[in-house]
PDB file of N, CA and C in Angstrom:
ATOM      1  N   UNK A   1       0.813  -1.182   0.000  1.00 94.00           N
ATOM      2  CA  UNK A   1       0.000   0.000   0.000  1.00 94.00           C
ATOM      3  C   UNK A   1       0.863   1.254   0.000  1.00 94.00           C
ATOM      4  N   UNK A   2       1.743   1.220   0.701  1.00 94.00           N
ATOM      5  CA  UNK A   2       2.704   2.515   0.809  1.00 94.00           C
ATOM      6  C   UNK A   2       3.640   2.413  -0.468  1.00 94.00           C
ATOM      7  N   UNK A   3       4.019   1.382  -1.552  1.00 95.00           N
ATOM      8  CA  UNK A   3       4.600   1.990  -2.762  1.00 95.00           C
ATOM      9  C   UNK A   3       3.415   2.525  -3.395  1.00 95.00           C
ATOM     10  N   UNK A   4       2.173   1.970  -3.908  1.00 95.00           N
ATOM     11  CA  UNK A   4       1.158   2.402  -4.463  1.00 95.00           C
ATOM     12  C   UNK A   4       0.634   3.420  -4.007  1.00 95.00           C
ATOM     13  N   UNK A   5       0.498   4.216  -3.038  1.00 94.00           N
ATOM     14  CA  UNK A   5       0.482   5.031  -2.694  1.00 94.00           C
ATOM     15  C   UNK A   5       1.430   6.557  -2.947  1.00 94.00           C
ATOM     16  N   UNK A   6       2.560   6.240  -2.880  1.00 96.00           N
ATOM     17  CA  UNK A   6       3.880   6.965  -3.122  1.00 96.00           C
ATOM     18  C   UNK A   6       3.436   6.967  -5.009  1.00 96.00           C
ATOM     19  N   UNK A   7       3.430   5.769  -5.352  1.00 95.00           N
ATOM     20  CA  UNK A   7       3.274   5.961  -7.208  1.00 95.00           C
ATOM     21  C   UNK A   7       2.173   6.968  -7.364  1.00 95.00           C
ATOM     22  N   UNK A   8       1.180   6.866  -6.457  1.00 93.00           N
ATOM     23  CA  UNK A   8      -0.066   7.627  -7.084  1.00 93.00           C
ATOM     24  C   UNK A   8       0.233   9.168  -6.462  1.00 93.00           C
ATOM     25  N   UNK A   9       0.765   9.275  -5.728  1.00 94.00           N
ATOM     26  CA  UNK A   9       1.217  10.880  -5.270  1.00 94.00           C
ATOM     27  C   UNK A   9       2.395  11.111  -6.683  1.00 94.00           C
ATOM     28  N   UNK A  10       3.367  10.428  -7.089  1.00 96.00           N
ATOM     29  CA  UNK A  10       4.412  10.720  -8.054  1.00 96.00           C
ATOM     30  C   UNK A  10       3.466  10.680  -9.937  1.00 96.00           C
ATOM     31  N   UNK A  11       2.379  10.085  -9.578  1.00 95.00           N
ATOM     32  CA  UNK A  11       1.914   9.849 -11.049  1.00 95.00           C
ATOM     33  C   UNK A  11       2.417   8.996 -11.416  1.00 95.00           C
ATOM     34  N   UNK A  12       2.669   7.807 -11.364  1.00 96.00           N
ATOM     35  CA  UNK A  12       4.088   6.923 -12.008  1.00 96.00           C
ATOM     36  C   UNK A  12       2.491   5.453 -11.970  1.00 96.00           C
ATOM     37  N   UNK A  13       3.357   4.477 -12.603  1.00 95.00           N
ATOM     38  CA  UNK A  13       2.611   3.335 -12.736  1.00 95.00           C
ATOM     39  C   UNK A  13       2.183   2.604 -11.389  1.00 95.00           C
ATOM     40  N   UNK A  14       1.251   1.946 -11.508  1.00 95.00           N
ATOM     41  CA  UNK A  14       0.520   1.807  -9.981  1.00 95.00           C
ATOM     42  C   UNK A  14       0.168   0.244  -9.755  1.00 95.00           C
ATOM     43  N   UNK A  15       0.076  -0.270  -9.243  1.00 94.00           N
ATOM     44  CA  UNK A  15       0.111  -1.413  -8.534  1.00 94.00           C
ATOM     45  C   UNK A  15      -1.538  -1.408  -8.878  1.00 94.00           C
ATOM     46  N   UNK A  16      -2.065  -2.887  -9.724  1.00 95.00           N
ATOM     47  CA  UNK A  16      -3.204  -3.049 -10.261  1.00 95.00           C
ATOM     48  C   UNK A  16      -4.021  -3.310  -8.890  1.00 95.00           C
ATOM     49  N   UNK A  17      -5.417  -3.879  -8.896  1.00 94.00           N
ATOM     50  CA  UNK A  17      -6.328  -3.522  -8.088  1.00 94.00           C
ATOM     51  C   UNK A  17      -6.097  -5.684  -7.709  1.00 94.00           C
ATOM     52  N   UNK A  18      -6.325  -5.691  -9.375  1.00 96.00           N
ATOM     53  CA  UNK A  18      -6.398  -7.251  -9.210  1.00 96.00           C
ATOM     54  C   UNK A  18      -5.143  -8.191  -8.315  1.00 96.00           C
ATOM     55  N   UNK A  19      -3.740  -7.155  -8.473  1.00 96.00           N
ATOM     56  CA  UNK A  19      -2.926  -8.044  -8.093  1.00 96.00           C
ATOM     57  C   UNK A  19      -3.073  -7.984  -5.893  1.00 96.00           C
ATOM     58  N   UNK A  20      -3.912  -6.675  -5.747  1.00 96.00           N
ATOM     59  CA  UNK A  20      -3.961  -6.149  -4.040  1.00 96.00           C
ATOM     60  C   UNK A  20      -4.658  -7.633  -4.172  1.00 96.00           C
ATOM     61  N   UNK A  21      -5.965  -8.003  -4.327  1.00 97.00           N
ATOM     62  CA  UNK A  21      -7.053  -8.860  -4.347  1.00 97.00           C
ATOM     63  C   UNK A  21      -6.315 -10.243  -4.245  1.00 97.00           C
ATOM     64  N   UNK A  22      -5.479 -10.450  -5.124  1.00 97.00           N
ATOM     65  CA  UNK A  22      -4.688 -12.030  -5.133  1.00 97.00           C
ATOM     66  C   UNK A  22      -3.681 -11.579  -3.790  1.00 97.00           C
ATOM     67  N   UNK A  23      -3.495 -11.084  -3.541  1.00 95.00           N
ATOM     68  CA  UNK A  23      -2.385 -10.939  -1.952  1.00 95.00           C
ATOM     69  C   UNK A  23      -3.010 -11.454  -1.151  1.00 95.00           C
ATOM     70  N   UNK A  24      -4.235 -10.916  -1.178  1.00 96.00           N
ATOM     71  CA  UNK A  24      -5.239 -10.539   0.241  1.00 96.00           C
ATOM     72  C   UNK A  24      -5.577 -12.323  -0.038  1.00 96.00           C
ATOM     73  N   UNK A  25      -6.520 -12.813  -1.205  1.00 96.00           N
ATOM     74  CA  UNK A  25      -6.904 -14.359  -1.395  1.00 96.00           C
ATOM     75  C   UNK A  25      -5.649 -15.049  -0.538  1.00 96.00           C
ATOM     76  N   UNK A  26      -4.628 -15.181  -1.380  1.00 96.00           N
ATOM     77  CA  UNK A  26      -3.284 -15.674  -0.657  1.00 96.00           C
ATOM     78  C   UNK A  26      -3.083 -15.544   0.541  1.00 96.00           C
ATOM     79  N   UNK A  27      -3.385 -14.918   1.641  1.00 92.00           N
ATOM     80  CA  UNK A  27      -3.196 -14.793   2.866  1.00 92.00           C
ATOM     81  C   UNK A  27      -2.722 -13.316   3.130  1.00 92.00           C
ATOM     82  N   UNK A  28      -2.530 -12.616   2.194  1.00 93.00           N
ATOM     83  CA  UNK A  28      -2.480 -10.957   3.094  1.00 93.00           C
ATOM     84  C   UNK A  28      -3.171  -9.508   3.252  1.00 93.00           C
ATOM     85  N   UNK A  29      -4.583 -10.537   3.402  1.00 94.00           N
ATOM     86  CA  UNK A  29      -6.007  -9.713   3.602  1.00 94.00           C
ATOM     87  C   UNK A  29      -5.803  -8.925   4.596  1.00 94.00           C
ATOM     88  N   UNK A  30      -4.845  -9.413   6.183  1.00 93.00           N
ATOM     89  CA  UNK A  30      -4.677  -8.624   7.062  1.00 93.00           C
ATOM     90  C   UNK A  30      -4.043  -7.504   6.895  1.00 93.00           C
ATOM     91  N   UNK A  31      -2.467  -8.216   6.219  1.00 94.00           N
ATOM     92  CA  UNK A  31      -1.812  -6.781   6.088  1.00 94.00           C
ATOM     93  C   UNK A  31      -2.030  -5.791   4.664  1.00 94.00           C
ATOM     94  N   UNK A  32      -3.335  -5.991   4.032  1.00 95.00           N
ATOM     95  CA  UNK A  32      -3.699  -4.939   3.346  1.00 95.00           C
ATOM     96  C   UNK A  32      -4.229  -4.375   4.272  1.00 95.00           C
ATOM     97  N   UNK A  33      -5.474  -4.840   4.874  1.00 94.00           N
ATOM     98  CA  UNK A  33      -6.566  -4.349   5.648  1.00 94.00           C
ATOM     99  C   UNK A  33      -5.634  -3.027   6.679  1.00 94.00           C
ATOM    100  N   UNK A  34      -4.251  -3.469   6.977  1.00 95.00           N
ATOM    101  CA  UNK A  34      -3.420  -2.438   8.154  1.00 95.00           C
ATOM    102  C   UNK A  34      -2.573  -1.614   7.195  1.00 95.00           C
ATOM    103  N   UNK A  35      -2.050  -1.869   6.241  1.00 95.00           N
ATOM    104  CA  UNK A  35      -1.622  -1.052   4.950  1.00 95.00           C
ATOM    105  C   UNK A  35      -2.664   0.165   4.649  1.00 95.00           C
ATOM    106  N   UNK A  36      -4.072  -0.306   4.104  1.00 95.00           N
ATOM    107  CA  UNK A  36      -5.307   0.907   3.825  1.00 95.00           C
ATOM    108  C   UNK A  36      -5.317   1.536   4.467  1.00 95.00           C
ATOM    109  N   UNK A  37      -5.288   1.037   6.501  1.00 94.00           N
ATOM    110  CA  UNK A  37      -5.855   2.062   7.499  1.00 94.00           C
ATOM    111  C   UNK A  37      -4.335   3.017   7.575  1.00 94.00           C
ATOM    112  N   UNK A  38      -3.241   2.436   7.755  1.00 95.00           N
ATOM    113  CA  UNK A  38      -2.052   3.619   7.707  1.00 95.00           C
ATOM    114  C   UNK A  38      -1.650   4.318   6.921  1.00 95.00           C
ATOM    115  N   UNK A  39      -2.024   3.698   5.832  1.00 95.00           N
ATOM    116  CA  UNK A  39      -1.589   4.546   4.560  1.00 95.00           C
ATOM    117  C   UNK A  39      -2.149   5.508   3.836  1.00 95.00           C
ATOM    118  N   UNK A  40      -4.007   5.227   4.275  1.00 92.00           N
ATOM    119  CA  UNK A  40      -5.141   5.744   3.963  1.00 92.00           C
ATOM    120  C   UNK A  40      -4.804   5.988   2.144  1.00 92.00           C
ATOM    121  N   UNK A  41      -5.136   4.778   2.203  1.00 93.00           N
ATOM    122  CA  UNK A  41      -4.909   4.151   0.655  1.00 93.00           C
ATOM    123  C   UNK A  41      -5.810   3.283   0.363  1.00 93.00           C
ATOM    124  N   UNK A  42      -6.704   3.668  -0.521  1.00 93.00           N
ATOM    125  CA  UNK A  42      -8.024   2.714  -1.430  1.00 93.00           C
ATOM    126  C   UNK A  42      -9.053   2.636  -0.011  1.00 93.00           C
ATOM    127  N   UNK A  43      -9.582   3.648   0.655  1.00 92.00           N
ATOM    128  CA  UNK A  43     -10.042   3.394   1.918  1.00 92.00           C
ATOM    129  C   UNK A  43     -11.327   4.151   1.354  1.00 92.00           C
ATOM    130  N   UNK A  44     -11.671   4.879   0.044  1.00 93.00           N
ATOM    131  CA  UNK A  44     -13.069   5.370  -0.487  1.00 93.00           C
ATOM    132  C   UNK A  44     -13.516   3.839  -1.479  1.00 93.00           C
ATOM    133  N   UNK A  45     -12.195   3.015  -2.485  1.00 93.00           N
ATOM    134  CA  UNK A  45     -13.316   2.115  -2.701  1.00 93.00           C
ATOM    135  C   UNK A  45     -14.305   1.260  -1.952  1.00 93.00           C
ATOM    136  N   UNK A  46     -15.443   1.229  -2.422  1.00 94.00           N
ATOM    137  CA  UNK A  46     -15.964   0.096  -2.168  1.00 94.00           C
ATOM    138  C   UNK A  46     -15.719  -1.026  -1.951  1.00 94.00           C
ATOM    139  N   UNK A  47     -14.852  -1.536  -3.110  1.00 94.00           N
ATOM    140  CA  UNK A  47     -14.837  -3.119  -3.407  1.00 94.00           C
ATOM    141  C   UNK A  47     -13.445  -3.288  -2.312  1.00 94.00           C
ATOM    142  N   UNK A  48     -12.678  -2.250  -2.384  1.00 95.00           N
ATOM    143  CA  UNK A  48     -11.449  -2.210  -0.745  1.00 95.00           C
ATOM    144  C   UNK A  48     -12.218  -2.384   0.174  1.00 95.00           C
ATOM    145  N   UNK A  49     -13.287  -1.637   1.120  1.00 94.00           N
ATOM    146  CA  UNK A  49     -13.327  -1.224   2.264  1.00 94.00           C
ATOM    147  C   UNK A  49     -14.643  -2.367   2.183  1.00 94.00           C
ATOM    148  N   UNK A  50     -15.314  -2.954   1.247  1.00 95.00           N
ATOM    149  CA  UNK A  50     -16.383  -4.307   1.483  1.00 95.00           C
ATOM    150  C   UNK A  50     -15.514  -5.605   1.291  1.00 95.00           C
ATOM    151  N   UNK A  51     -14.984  -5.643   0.542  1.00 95.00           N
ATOM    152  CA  UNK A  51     -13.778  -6.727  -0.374  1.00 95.00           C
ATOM    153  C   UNK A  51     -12.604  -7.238   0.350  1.00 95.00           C
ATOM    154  N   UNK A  52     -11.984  -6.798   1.112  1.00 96.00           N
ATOM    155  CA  UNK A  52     -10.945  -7.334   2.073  1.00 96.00           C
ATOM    156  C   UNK A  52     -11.363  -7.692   3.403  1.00 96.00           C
ATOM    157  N   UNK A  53     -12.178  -7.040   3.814  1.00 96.00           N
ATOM    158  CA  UNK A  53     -13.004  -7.649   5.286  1.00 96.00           C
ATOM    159  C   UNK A  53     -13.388  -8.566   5.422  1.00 96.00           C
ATOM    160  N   UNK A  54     -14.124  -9.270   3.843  1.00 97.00           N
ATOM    161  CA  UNK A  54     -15.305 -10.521   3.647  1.00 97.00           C
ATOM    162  C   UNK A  54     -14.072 -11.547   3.394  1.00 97.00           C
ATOM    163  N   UNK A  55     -12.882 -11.156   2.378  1.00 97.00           N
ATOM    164  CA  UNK A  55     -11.930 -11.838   2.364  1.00 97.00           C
ATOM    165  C   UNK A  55     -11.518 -12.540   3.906  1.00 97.00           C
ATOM    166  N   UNK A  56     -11.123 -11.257   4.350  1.00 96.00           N
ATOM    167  CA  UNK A  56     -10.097 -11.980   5.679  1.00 96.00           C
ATOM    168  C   UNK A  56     -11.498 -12.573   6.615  1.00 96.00           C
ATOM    169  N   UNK A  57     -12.749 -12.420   6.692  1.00 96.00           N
ATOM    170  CA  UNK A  57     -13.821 -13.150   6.828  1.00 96.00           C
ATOM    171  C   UNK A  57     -13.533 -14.649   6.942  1.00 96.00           C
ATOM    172  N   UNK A  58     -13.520 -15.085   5.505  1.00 96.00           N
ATOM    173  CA  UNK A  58     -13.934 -16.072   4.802  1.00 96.00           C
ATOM    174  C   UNK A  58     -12.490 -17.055   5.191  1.00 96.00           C
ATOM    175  N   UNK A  59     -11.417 -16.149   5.742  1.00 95.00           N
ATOM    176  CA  UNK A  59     -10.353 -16.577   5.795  1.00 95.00           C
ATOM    177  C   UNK A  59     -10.074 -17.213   7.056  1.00 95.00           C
ATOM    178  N   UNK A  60     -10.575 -16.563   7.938  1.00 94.00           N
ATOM    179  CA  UNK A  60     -10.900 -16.761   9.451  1.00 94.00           C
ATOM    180  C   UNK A  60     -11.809 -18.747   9.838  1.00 94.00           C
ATOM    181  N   UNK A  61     -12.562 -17.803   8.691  1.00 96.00           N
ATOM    182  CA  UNK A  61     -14.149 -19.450   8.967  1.00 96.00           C
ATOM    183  C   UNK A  61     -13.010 -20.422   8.718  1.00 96.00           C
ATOM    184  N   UNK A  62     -12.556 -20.700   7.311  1.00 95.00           N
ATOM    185  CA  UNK A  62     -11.604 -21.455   6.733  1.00 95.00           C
ATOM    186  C   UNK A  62     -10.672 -21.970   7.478  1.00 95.00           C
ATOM    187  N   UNK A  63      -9.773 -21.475   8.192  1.00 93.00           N
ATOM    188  CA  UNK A  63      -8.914 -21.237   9.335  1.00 93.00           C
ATOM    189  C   UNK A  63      -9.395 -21.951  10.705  1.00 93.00           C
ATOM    190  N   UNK A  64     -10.870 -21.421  10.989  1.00 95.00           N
ATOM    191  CA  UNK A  64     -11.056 -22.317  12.237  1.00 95.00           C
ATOM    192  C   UNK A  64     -11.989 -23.568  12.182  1.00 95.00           C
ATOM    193  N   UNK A  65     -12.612 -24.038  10.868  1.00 94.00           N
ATOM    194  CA  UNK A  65     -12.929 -25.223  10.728  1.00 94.00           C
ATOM    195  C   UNK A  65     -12.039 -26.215  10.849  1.00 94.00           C
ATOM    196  N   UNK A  66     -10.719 -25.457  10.031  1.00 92.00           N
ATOM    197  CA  UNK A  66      -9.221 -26.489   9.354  1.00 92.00           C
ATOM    198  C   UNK A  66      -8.909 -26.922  10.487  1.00 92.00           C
ATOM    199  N   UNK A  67      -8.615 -26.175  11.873  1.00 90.00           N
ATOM    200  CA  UNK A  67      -8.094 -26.102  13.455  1.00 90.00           C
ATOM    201  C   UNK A  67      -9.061 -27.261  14.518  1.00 90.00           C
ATOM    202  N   UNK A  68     -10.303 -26.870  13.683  1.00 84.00           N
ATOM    203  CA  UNK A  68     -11.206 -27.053  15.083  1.00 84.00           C
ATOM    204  C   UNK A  68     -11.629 -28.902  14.208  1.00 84.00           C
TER     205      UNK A  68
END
């Protein structure tokens, strides 16, 4: 979040939406979710601020069925 961020203050090429989304699937839903809030980066989209929550959600259930 903080290079994409820095690119979009410089104008320069930006870190796609799709590749945040495959991080977060992969396991780094959290540290987007703490990236957005410090960086206050992609924190007006929608599909950010509905889309990574349900992720790390879905990630959690997944997580404590696998455990439990």
């Amino acid at each position: 979040m903080f290079v994409d961020k820095q690119k979009a203050i410089k104008g320069q090429w930006r870190i796609s939406e799709r590749k945040f989304f495959l991080l977060a699937i992969i396991g780094g839903s959290v540290g987007i979710m703490l990236g957005m809030r410090t960086f206050r980066h992609k924190t007006k989209h929608n599909s950010f601020r509905i889309g990574m929550p349900v992720i790390m959600i879905i990630q959690i259930v997944l997580m404590s069925y696998h455990y439990l």
